[in-house]
Each structure stands twice: as C-alpha cells, then as structure tokens.
Amino acid sequence: MRTDVMNRGMMNNVPDYTWMFVPDVGEEVQDAAEGSALNLLHSAKRADATLRCTEVFDITCNAKSNHGLGMIDSKAQSIEVTVAGHDYTLQQSLGILQSNRSGGTTGGAIWQASVHVADWLASSRNPLASPQFAQHIAGSSAIELGCGICPLLALAMRGQVARYIATDQEYILPHFQQNLTNNTTDANPMRKHATASKKLSHDATTIETLALDWEIHDVARQLRQHLNASTAPVKISLILACDCVFNEYLVQPFVQTCLTICDLQRQAQSDLETVCVVAQQVRSPDIMEIWMSAMMEHFRLFRVHESHLTENLKPASGFVVHLAMLKAA
C-alpha cells in the first residue's frame, strides 16, 4: 500500500477506507435533498433543463416508476433462481407471508433485491472484489441485516470472509437455515444440472445465524456474545443489507444498528473499519430521503455508479446501491 494514499485516508488517526473506492466507485453524497422529494418532482415538471438534481431526485427520476412490490412471486411455494451460474431452489414461507405477525411478514418471501445483489457480489463488476478489499476482509466477519429466508448473499460471500452472520427475527431463521442446507448439499436436485466448474466452493467460511431485532435487542451485547468477543478483538469488516428499509419507522433502528456495529469495531482499536453495503429498491422518494439524511449524520455515503453494477441493479431497473463508512470521531 502506498504511504501517501494511506495518509490521505487517515482522519484523526482513524483509518478511512474510502480510498479503496473513491473516485472509481461513485460520488460521495453531499446532500440527500434540497426540500422535499415531492417538491422536487413537481419542480421538475415546471423546469426545462436547468433543474439541478439532488441525490434523491437523481435516483427516483432514473428508476422505473412501476416496479411492483419487489417479491419474485408471493404465491409460489418454491422459487428457482440462477446466481453466477449456480442453480438454486428456495422455499418460501407462505405461512409467514399470510400471517399477521407483529414482527413482520416480508421475511417469508424471496425478494428481487437479494437475488440481484448476490449476483452482483459474485460479479467482477463489484468494486468489493478488488484485491485491496479482499485483503481488507480476509479473516474477518460479515454481518447481514434482515436476511429473511434467503441465503444467497451468504453463499455469494463464501470463501471471502471467515464468518458470515445472517441476522433476522428469530422465527425467520429456521427457514433461512433450511434453504441454506438444501442448497449446499445434494438435497437440491437443481444443483445436479450444474457442471463441475459451477459447483459451490467449499472454501472455509462459517455461515451462522443470529436472532437480532433492531428495535428491542442490545445489538452490541448480542454480537459480543455471539462472537465470543468479550476479550478477543472484534473483526467485523462488512455489513450487508438488501431492501431492509421500506417504512419510515424502520429508518432509525436500522441506522442505529449499523452505527452500533461500526462503533463496536472501531472500539477494538484496530485498523479494520466496517463498510456498509445497502441495496434498495426505489419505491418512495420520501423514505429514501429520510434514510439518506439519517445515515449521513454518522456515515460518509457513496452511491455506487452504474458502471460498477450488474444490469439488474442499475437505476433504470429500479434499484440503488450505497456504500457507507463511519465518519471520524
């Protein structure tokens, strides 16, 4: 690593790993919005070519206007998908989807965002696949927030981190575990159609689950107990989240959870900073603005440029991917 690059990436003696991505990954978000997103959209209709798009407007004006809720098929018992040349059969939980659980029902379905992000993580277009970042996360832990029943991100990250911790509500996790088991053994008949070169790697990554409710759990305590990190250093290099913030009431618990995890890592006083990768389907410009504003209070936020995204994750397809890194203390 060049010393001058590392020096430019230091703030208050805290390593700043944005040098790994900037300027190539995309521009840093400086202003979530100027005025409400609704006013921006109305202004856009009145303006000719002089309107300066803010981040929210830029995202929403490039996204598909009618993209649907985001589930692949809410009525199917099983979903078949192909990610990076691998065939998977995933079982949905129609019981959860059709229930009235106070903890939410959306985790019982397979969502487009998870499939697209898993495919992107396995793609050479993914900036996280750079040799520098690979070295950054080697031997560390990755945490997925709101994994639902879908193990595709965990499978896409296998071999890149030492531990992958998938988190969600406790009643969701058995379904995640079953889909993981079905797709990492010969129990999945779809995998018999894969060629030898496309079979899943058995590189050493431990995939684990952890019940984590952002609103009621002490996130730091839960993670320390799970990682057995009361004395050993915490090594959390990556937070992954797909389509987790679709209601306003989820914004603050989500942001606080990200902040807690990143603070936990920073308190370990190592040179390992946690990078948050947040992918979302663009539905409501107002929710997007609220989320970005809340994140930017604590994080540097970068929107991944479409040149680094696979086709199904580009803005024209209705999705956006942000990277976030904790600001200097």
Coordinates of C-alpha atoms in Angstrom, one line a residue:
M1 CA 0.0 0.0 0.0
R2 CA 1.4 3.4 -0.9
T3 CA 2.1 5.6 2.1
D4 CA 0.8 8.8 0.5
V5 CA -2.5 7.1 -0.3
M6 CA -2.9 5.8 3.3
N7 CA -2.0 9.2 4.7
R8 CA -4.7 10.8 2.7
G9 CA -7.1 8.2 4.0
M10 CA -6.5 9.0 7.7
M11 CA -8.7 11.3 9.7
N12 CA -8.0 11.9 13.4
N13 CA -5.8 8.7 13.4
V14 CA -8.7 6.6 12.3
P15 CA -8.2 4.7 9.0
D16 CA -10.6 5.8 6.3
Y17 CA -11.0 3.1 3.7
T18 CA -12.9 5.2 1.2
W19 CA -9.5 5.4 -0.6
M20 CA -10.3 1.9 -1.8
F21 CA -13.4 3.1 -3.7
V22 CA -13.1 6.8 -4.5
P23 CA -13.2 8.1 -7.1
D24 CA -13.9 5.0 -9.0
V25 CA -16.9 3.6 -7.1
G26 CA -19.1 6.8 -7.4
E27 CA -19.6 10.2 -6.0
E28 CA -20.0 10.9 -2.3
V29 CA -23.5 12.0 -1.4
Q30 CA -23.3 15.6 -0.1
D31 CA -27.0 16.5 0.2
A32 CA -29.8 14.0 0.4
A33 CA -32.3 16.5 -0.9
E34 CA -32.9 20.2 -1.2
G35 CA -36.5 20.5 0.0
S36 CA -38.9 17.6 0.0
A37 CA -38.7 15.0 -2.7
L38 CA -42.3 15.7 -3.6
N39 CA -41.5 19.4 -4.3
L40 CA -38.5 18.3 -6.4
L41 CA -40.7 16.1 -8.5
H42 CA -43.2 19.0 -9.0
S43 CA -40.4 21.4 -9.8
A44 CA -39.0 19.0 -12.3
K45 CA -42.3 19.2 -14.3
R46 CA -42.1 23.0 -14.3
A47 CA -38.4 23.3 -15.1
D48 CA -36.9 22.9 -18.5
A49 CA -33.3 21.8 -18.4
T50 CA -32.0 23.9 -15.6
L51 CA -33.0 21.8 -12.6
R52 CA -30.1 20.6 -10.5
C53 CA -31.0 17.0 -9.4
T54 CA -30.2 16.2 -5.8
E55 CA -29.4 12.7 -4.8
V56 CA -33.0 11.6 -4.1
F57 CA -34.3 13.2 -7.3
D58 CA -31.5 11.7 -9.3
I59 CA -32.3 8.2 -8.0
T60 CA -36.0 8.4 -8.4
C61 CA -36.1 10.1 -11.8
N62 CA -33.9 7.3 -13.2
A63 CA -35.8 4.4 -11.6
K64 CA -38.7 2.6 -13.1
S65 CA -41.9 4.2 -12.0
N66 CA -43.9 0.9 -11.8
H67 CA -41.7 -1.8 -10.4
G68 CA -44.1 -3.7 -8.2
L69 CA -43.6 -4.6 -4.6
G70 CA -40.4 -6.5 -5.2
M71 CA -41.2 -10.1 -4.4
I72 CA -40.3 -12.6 -7.2
D73 CA -43.6 -14.5 -6.7
S74 CA -45.6 -14.1 -3.5
K75 CA -47.8 -17.1 -4.2
A76 CA -45.2 -19.7 -5.1
Q77 CA -44.1 -22.3 -2.6
S78 CA -40.7 -22.5 -4.2
I79 CA -38.6 -20.2 -6.3
E80 CA -35.9 -21.3 -8.8
V81 CA -33.1 -18.8 -9.5
T82 CA -29.7 -18.8 -11.1
V83 CA -26.9 -16.7 -9.5
A84 CA -23.4 -16.6 -11.0
G85 CA -24.0 -19.8 -12.9
H86 CA -25.4 -21.7 -9.9
D87 CA -29.0 -23.0 -9.8
Y88 CA -30.8 -22.7 -6.6
T89 CA -34.3 -23.8 -5.4
L90 CA -35.5 -21.7 -2.5
Q91 CA -38.6 -22.5 -0.4
Q92 CA -40.8 -19.6 0.6
S93 CA -42.9 -19.5 3.8
L94 CA -46.4 -18.8 2.7
G95 CA -47.5 -19.2 6.3
I96 CA -45.3 -16.2 7.4
L97 CA -46.4 -14.2 4.3
Q98 CA -50.1 -14.7 5.1
S99 CA -49.8 -14.2 8.8
N100 CA -50.4 -11.2 11.0
R101 CA -47.2 -11.4 12.9
S102 CA -46.3 -8.2 14.7
G103 CA -42.6 -8.8 13.8
G104 CA -43.4 -8.5 10.1
T105 CA -44.1 -11.0 7.3
T106 CA -41.9 -9.8 4.5
G107 CA -39.0 -12.1 5.5
G108 CA -41.0 -15.1 4.3
A109 CA -40.5 -14.3 0.7
I110 CA -37.7 -14.2 -1.8
W111 CA -37.1 -10.6 -3.0
Q112 CA -35.6 -9.5 -6.3
A113 CA -33.1 -7.3 -4.5
S114 CA -31.4 -10.2 -2.7
V115 CA -31.1 -12.2 -5.9
H116 CA -29.6 -9.3 -7.8
V117 CA -27.2 -8.3 -5.1
A118 CA -26.0 -11.9 -4.7
D119 CA -25.3 -12.0 -8.5
W120 CA -23.5 -8.6 -8.2
L121 CA -21.4 -9.8 -5.3
A122 CA -20.2 -12.7 -7.4
S123 CA -19.5 -10.4 -10.4
S124 CA -16.3 -8.8 -11.4
R125 CA -18.1 -5.5 -11.6
N126 CA -18.4 -5.5 -7.9
P127 CA -15.8 -3.0 -6.5
L128 CA -15.6 -5.0 -3.3
A129 CA -13.9 -7.7 -5.4
S130 CA -10.8 -5.7 -5.7
P131 CA -7.5 -7.2 -4.3
Q132 CA -7.3 -4.4 -1.8
F133 CA -10.7 -5.0 -0.4
A134 CA -10.3 -8.8 -0.5
Q135 CA -7.2 -8.3 1.8
H136 CA -9.3 -5.9 4.0
I137 CA -12.0 -8.5 4.7
A138 CA -9.9 -11.7 4.8
G139 CA -10.2 -13.4 8.1
S140 CA -13.0 -11.1 9.3
S141 CA -16.7 -11.4 9.9
A142 CA -19.5 -10.1 7.7
I143 CA -23.0 -9.4 9.1
E144 CA -26.2 -9.4 7.0
L145 CA -29.1 -7.4 8.4
G146 CA -32.6 -8.7 7.6
C147 CA -31.5 -11.8 5.8
G148 CA -35.1 -13.2 5.6
I149 CA -35.3 -16.8 4.3
C150 CA -32.7 -16.2 1.5
P151 CA -29.1 -17.5 1.9
L152 CA -27.9 -16.2 -1.5
L153 CA -25.8 -13.4 -0.1
A154 CA -24.1 -15.7 2.3
L155 CA -23.4 -18.2 -0.4
A156 CA -22.0 -15.4 -2.7
M157 CA -19.6 -14.3 0.1
R158 CA -18.4 -17.8 0.9
G159 CA -14.6 -18.0 0.7
Q160 CA -14.2 -14.2 1.1
V161 CA -14.7 -13.9 4.9
A162 CA -14.0 -16.2 7.8
R163 CA -17.5 -15.9 9.3
Y164 CA -20.8 -14.8 7.8
I165 CA -23.5 -14.0 10.3
A166 CA -27.1 -13.8 8.9
T167 CA -29.5 -12.0 11.2
D168 CA -33.2 -11.5 11.4
Q169 CA -36.2 -12.2 13.6
E170 CA -35.9 -15.5 15.4
Y171 CA -39.0 -17.1 13.7
I172 CA -37.4 -16.4 10.3
L173 CA -34.1 -18.0 10.8
P174 CA -35.1 -21.7 10.7
H175 CA -36.4 -21.1 7.2
F176 CA -33.1 -19.4 6.2
Q177 CA -31.2 -22.4 7.6
Q178 CA -33.3 -24.9 5.7
N179 CA -32.8 -23.1 2.4
L180 CA -29.1 -22.9 3.2
T181 CA -28.9 -26.6 3.9
N182 CA -30.9 -27.5 0.8
N183 CA -28.6 -25.5 -1.4
T184 CA -25.3 -26.7 0.0
T185 CA -26.0 -30.4 -0.2
D186 CA -27.2 -32.9 -2.8
A187 CA -30.7 -32.4 -1.4
N188 CA -31.2 -29.7 -4.0
P189 CA -32.0 -31.5 -7.4
M190 CA -31.4 -28.3 -9.3
R191 CA -27.7 -28.5 -8.4
K192 CA -27.3 -31.7 -10.3
H193 CA -27.6 -29.7 -13.6
A194 CA -24.5 -27.6 -12.7
T195 CA -21.2 -28.5 -14.3
A196 CA -18.3 -29.5 -12.1
S197 CA -16.8 -26.0 -12.6
K198 CA -20.0 -24.4 -11.3
K199 CA -20.4 -26.4 -8.1
L200 CA -20.4 -24.5 -4.9
S201 CA -17.0 -23.8 -3.4
H202 CA -16.2 -25.4 -0.1
D203 CA -13.8 -22.6 1.0
A204 CA -13.7 -22.1 4.7
T205 CA -16.4 -19.7 5.6
T206 CA -18.6 -20.4 8.6
I207 CA -22.2 -19.4 7.9
E208 CA -24.1 -18.7 11.1
T209 CA -27.4 -17.2 12.2
L210 CA -28.2 -14.8 15.0
A211 CA -31.6 -13.6 16.1
L212 CA -31.5 -9.8 16.1
D213 CA -34.4 -7.4 16.5
W214 CA -33.1 -3.9 15.8
E215 CA -35.9 -2.3 18.0
I216 CA -35.6 -4.3 21.2
H217 CA -32.2 -6.1 21.3
D218 CA -29.0 -4.7 22.7
V219 CA -27.1 -5.1 19.4
A220 CA -23.6 -4.7 20.8
R221 CA -24.2 -7.2 23.6
Q222 CA -25.8 -9.7 21.2
L223 CA -22.9 -9.6 18.8
R224 CA -20.3 -9.7 21.5
Q225 CA -21.9 -12.8 23.0
H226 CA -22.2 -14.4 19.6
L227 CA -18.7 -13.6 18.5
N228 CA -17.3 -14.6 22.0
A229 CA -15.6 -11.2 21.8
S230 CA -15.6 -10.1 25.5
T231 CA -11.9 -10.2 25.4
A232 CA -10.9 -11.1 21.8
P233 CA -10.8 -8.3 19.2
V234 CA -13.9 -7.8 17.2
K235 CA -13.3 -8.1 13.5
I236 CA -16.4 -7.0 11.5
S237 CA -15.4 -5.8 8.1
L238 CA -18.7 -5.8 6.3
I239 CA -22.4 -5.1 6.9
L240 CA -24.8 -6.2 4.1
A241 CA -28.4 -5.2 3.8
C242 CA -30.9 -5.7 1.0
D243 CA -34.2 -3.9 0.9
C244 CA -34.4 -3.5 4.6
V245 CA -35.8 0.0 4.9
F246 CA -39.2 0.3 3.2
N247 CA -41.1 2.1 6.0
E248 CA -40.2 5.2 7.8
Y249 CA -40.3 3.6 11.3
L250 CA -37.5 1.2 10.2
V251 CA -35.1 4.0 9.4
Q252 CA -33.8 4.9 12.8
P253 CA -33.5 1.4 14.2
F254 CA -31.6 0.4 11.0
V255 CA -29.2 3.3 11.1
Q256 CA -28.6 2.8 14.9
T257 CA -27.9 -0.9 14.3
C258 CA -25.3 0.0 11.6
L259 CA -23.8 2.6 13.9
T260 CA -23.6 0.3 16.9
I261 CA -21.8 -2.4 14.8
C262 CA -19.4 0.1 13.3
D263 CA -18.7 1.6 16.7
L264 CA -18.1 -1.8 18.1
Q265 CA -15.5 -2.4 15.5
R266 CA -13.9 1.0 16.0
Q267 CA -13.6 0.5 19.7
A268 CA -11.5 -2.6 19.0
Q269 CA -8.8 0.0 18.1
S270 CA -7.7 -1.9 15.1
D271 CA -7.0 -0.7 11.6
L272 CA -10.1 -2.5 10.3
E273 CA -13.1 -0.3 9.5
T274 CA -16.5 -1.6 8.8
V275 CA -18.0 -1.0 5.3
C276 CA -21.8 -1.0 5.0
V277 CA -23.3 -2.1 1.7
V278 CA -27.0 -1.1 1.4
A279 CA -29.1 -2.1 -1.7
Q280 CA -32.6 -0.9 -2.0
Q281 CA -35.5 -1.0 -4.5
V282 CA -36.6 2.6 -5.2
R283 CA -40.2 2.9 -4.1
S284 CA -40.7 6.1 -2.1
P285 CA -38.5 9.2 -2.6
D286 CA -39.6 10.4 0.8
I287 CA -38.4 7.3 2.6
M288 CA -35.2 7.4 0.5
E289 CA -34.6 10.9 1.6
I290 CA -35.3 10.2 5.3
W291 CA -32.9 7.2 5.2
M292 CA -30.1 9.0 3.5
S293 CA -30.4 12.0 5.8
A294 CA -30.3 9.7 8.9
M295 CA -27.3 7.8 7.5
M296 CA -25.3 10.9 6.7
E297 CA -25.5 12.1 10.3
H298 CA -23.0 9.4 11.1
F299 CA -21.6 8.0 7.9
R300 CA -19.9 9.0 4.7
L301 CA -22.3 7.8 2.0
F302 CA -21.4 6.9 -1.6
R303 CA -23.8 5.8 -4.4
V304 CA -22.2 3.1 -6.5
H305 CA -22.0 4.2 -10.1
E306 CA -23.9 2.1 -12.6
S307 CA -20.7 1.2 -14.4
H308 CA -19.9 -1.0 -11.3
L309 CA -23.4 -2.6 -11.2
T310 CA -24.8 -5.6 -13.0
E311 CA -27.8 -4.8 -15.3
N312 CA -30.5 -5.8 -12.8
L313 CA -29.1 -3.4 -10.2
K314 CA -28.8 -0.3 -12.3
P315 CA -31.0 2.7 -11.6
A316 CA -33.1 2.1 -14.7
S317 CA -34.0 -1.3 -13.2
G318 CA -35.4 0.4 -10.1
F319 CA -32.5 -0.3 -7.6
V320 CA -29.8 1.7 -6.0
V321 CA -26.7 0.6 -4.0
H322 CA -24.9 2.7 -1.4
L323 CA -21.6 2.2 0.5
A324 CA -21.3 3.8 3.9
M325 CA -18.4 4.3 6.2
L326 CA -18.4 5.7 9.7
K327 CA -17.2 9.3 9.9
A328 CA -14.2 10.1 12.0
A329 CA -14.9 10.6 15.7

